[in-house]
Short mmCIF file of C-alpha atoms in Angstrom, two decimals:
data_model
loop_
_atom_site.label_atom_id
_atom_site.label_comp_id
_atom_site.label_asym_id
_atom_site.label_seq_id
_atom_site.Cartn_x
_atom_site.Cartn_y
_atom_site.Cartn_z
CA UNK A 366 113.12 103.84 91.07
CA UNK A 367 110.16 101.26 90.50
CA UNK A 368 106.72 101.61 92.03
CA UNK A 369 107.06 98.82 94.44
CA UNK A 370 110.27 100.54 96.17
CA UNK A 371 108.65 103.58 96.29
CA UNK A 372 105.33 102.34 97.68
CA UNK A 373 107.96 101.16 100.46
CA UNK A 374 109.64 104.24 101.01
CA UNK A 375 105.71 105.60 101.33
CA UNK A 376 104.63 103.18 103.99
CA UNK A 377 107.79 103.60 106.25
CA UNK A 378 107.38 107.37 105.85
CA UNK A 379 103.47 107.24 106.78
CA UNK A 380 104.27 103.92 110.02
CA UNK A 381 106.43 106.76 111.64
CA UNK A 382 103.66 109.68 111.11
CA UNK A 383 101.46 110.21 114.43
CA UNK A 384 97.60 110.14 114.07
CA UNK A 385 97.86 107.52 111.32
CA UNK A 386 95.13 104.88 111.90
CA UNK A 387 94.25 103.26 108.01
CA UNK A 388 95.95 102.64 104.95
CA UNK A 389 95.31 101.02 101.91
CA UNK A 390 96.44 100.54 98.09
CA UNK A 391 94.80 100.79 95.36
CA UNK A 392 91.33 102.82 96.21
CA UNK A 393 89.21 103.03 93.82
CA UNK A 394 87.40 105.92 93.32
CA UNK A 395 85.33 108.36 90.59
CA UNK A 396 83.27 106.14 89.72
CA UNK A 397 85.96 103.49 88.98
CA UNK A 398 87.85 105.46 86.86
CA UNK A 399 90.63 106.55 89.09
CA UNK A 400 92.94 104.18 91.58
CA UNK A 401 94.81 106.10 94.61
CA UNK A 402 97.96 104.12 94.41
CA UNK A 403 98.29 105.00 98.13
CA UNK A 404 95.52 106.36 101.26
CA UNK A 405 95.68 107.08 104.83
CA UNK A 406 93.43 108.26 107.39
CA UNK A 407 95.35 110.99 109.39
CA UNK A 408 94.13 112.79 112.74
CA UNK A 409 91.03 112.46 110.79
CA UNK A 410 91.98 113.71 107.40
CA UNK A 411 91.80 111.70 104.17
CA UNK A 412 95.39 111.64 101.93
CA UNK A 413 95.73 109.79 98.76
CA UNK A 414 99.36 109.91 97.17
CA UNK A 415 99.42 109.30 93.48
CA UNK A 416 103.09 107.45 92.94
CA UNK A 417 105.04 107.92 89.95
CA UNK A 418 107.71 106.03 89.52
CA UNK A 419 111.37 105.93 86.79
CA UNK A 420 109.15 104.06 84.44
CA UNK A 421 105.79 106.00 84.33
CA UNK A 422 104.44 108.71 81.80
CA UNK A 423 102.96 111.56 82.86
CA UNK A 424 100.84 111.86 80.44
CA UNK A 425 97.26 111.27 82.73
CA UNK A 426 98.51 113.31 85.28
CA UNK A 427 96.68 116.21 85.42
CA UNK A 428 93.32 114.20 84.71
CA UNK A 429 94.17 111.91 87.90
CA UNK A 430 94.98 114.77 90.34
CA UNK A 431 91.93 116.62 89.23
CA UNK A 432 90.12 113.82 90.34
CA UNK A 433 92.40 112.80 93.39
CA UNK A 434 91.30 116.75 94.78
CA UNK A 435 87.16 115.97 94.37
CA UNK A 436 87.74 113.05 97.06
CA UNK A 437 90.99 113.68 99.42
CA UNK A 438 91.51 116.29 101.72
CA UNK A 439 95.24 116.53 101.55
CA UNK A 440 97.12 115.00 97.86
CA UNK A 441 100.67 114.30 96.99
CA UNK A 442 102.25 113.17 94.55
CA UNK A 443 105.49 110.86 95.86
CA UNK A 444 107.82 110.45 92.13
CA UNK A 445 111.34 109.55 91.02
CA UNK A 446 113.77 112.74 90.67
CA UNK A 447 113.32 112.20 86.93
CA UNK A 448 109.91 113.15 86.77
CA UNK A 449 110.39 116.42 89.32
CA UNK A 450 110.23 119.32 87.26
CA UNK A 451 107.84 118.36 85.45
CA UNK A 452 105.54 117.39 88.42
CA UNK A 453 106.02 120.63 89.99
CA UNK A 454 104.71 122.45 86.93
CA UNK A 455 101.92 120.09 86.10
CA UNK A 456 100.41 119.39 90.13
CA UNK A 457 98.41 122.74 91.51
CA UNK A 458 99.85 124.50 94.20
CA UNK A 459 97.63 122.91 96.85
CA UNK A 460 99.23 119.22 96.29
CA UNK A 461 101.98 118.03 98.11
CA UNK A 462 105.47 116.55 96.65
CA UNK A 463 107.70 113.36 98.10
CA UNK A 464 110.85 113.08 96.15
CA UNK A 465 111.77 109.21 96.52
CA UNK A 466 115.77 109.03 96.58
CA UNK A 467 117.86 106.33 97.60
CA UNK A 468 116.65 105.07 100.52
CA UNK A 469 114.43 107.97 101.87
CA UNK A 470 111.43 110.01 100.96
CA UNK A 471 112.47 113.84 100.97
CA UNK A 472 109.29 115.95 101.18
CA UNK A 473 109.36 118.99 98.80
CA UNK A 474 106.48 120.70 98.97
CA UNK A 475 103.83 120.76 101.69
CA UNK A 476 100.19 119.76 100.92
CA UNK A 477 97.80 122.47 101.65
CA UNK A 478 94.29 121.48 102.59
CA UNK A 479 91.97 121.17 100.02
CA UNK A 480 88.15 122.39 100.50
CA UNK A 481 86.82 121.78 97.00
CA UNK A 482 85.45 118.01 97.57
CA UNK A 483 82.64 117.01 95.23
CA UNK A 484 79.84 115.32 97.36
CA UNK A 485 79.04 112.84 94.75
CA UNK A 486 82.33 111.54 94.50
CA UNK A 487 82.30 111.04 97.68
CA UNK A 488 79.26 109.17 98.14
CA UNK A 489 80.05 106.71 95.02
CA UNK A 490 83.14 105.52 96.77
CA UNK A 491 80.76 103.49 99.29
CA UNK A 492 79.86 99.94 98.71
CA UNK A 493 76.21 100.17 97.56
CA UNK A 494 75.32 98.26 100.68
CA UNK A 495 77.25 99.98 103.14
CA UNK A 496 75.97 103.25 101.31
CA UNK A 497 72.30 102.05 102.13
CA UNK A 498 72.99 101.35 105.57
CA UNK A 499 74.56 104.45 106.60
CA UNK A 500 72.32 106.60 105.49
CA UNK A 501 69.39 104.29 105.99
CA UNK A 502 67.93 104.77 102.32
CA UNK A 503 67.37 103.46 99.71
CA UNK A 504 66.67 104.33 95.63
CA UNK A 505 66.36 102.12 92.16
CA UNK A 506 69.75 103.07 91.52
CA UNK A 507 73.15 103.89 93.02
CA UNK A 508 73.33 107.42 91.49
CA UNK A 509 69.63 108.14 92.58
CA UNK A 510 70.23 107.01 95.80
CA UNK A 511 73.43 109.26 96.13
CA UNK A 512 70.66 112.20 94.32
CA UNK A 513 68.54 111.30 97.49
CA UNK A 514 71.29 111.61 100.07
CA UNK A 515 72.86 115.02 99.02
CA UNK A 516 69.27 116.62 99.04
CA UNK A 517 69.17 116.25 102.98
CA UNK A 518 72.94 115.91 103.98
CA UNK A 519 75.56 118.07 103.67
CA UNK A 520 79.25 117.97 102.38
CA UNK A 521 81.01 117.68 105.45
CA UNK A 522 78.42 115.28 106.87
CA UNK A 523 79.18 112.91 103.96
CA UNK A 524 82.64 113.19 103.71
CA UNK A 525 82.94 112.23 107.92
CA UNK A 526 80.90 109.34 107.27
CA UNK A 527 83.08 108.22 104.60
CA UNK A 528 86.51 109.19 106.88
CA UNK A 529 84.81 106.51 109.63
CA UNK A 530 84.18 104.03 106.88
CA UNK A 531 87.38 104.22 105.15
CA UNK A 532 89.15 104.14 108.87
CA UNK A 533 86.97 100.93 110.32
CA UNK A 534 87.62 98.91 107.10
CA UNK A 535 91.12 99.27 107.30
CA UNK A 536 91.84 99.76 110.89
CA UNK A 537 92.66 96.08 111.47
CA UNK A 538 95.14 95.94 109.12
CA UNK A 539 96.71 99.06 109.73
CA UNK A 540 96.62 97.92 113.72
CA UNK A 541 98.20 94.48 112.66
CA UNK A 542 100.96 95.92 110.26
CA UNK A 543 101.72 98.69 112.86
CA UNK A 544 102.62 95.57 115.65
CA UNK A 545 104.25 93.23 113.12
CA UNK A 546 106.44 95.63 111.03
CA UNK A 547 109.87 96.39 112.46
CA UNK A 548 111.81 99.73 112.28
CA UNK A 549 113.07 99.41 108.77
CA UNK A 550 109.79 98.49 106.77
CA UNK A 551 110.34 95.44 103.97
CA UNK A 552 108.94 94.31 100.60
CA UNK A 553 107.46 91.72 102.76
CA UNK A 554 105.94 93.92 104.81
CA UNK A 555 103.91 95.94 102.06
CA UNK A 556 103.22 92.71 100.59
CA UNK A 557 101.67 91.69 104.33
CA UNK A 558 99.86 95.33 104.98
CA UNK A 559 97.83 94.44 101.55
CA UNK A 560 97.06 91.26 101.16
CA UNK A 561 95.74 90.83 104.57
CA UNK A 562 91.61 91.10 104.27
CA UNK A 563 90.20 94.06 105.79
CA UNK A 564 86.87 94.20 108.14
CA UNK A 565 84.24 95.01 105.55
CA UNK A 566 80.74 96.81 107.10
CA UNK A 567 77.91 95.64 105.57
#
């Protein structure tokens, strides 16, 4: 199965979830080394799904989920049945598993919640300017300033501010999908969700 018709199958699942209020594609995160392929915001829990579709190696995988657990409360990892052995032995016990088959997601294993989040990490994955702003500081550089903020905030502190940020950037878009998209979600549709710009804080 390719990415795209995965990423579908992902979407559809997470539109019927309750509590979902933000997704978004593509996050970029650990210091721009790493790209969720999938987030949501969730009853106020973060979730990035790595996808791995027929075509992809899996090679990187135990670098990415290592990073995908310093930032995300709850991980899966959403593949094609060809890759689901070998997921299961590479992905710790704490991350989650979607088998994509046919025309539905079939969920696997349960993510468990995860309570190792690196601060730093966290902080980097604010704009610099939105960074500044909502912690009302500022430094000569973007690691210092994150160095400044972690000596007088704490780990759950940071990682609720960046829950609200991540949730108001993409709430419109999430709110506008959620009232256009019918029962059976399209290609159209995911194209829609992600191409529509989200409200940026500044």
């Amino acid at each position: 199965m390719k990415e795209l018709e995965i990423k579908r199958l992902l979407i559809q699942e997470l539109a019927n979830q309750e509590g979902v209020t933000a997704l978004a594609s593509e996050f970029v995160f650990d210091f721009g080394r790493r790209r969720a392929d999938m987030i949501s915001i969730a009853n106020e829990f973060s979730v990035g799904y790595e996808i791995k579709s027929y075509f992809d190696k899996l090679t990187n995988l135990a670098a990415q989920l290592h990073s995908y657990l310093m930032i995300f409360d709850y991980v899966y990892v959403v593949c094609d049945k060809r890759h689901l052995e070998k997921v299961r032995e590479i992905a710790p016990k704490k991350v989650g598993l979607y088998l994509a088959r046919g025309n539905e997601l079939v969920l696997k294993r349960k993510a468990k919640l995860n309570k190792k989040l690196d601060i730093l990490v966290l902080l980097d994955a604010f704009p610099l300017p939105v960074l500044q702003a909502t912690f009302s500081m500022r430094a000569r550089s973007k690691l210092d300033l994150c160095h400044k903020i972690i000596s007088c905030n704490s780990l759950s502190s940071v990682r609720g501010k960046l829950i609200s940020y991540i949730s108001d950037k993409y709430f419109e878009q999430t709110r506008f999908f959620h009232e256009d998209a019918g029962d059976l979600v399209t290609l159209d549709d995911v194209y829609s969700l992600f191409s529509t710009a989200p409200q940026v804080l500044e």
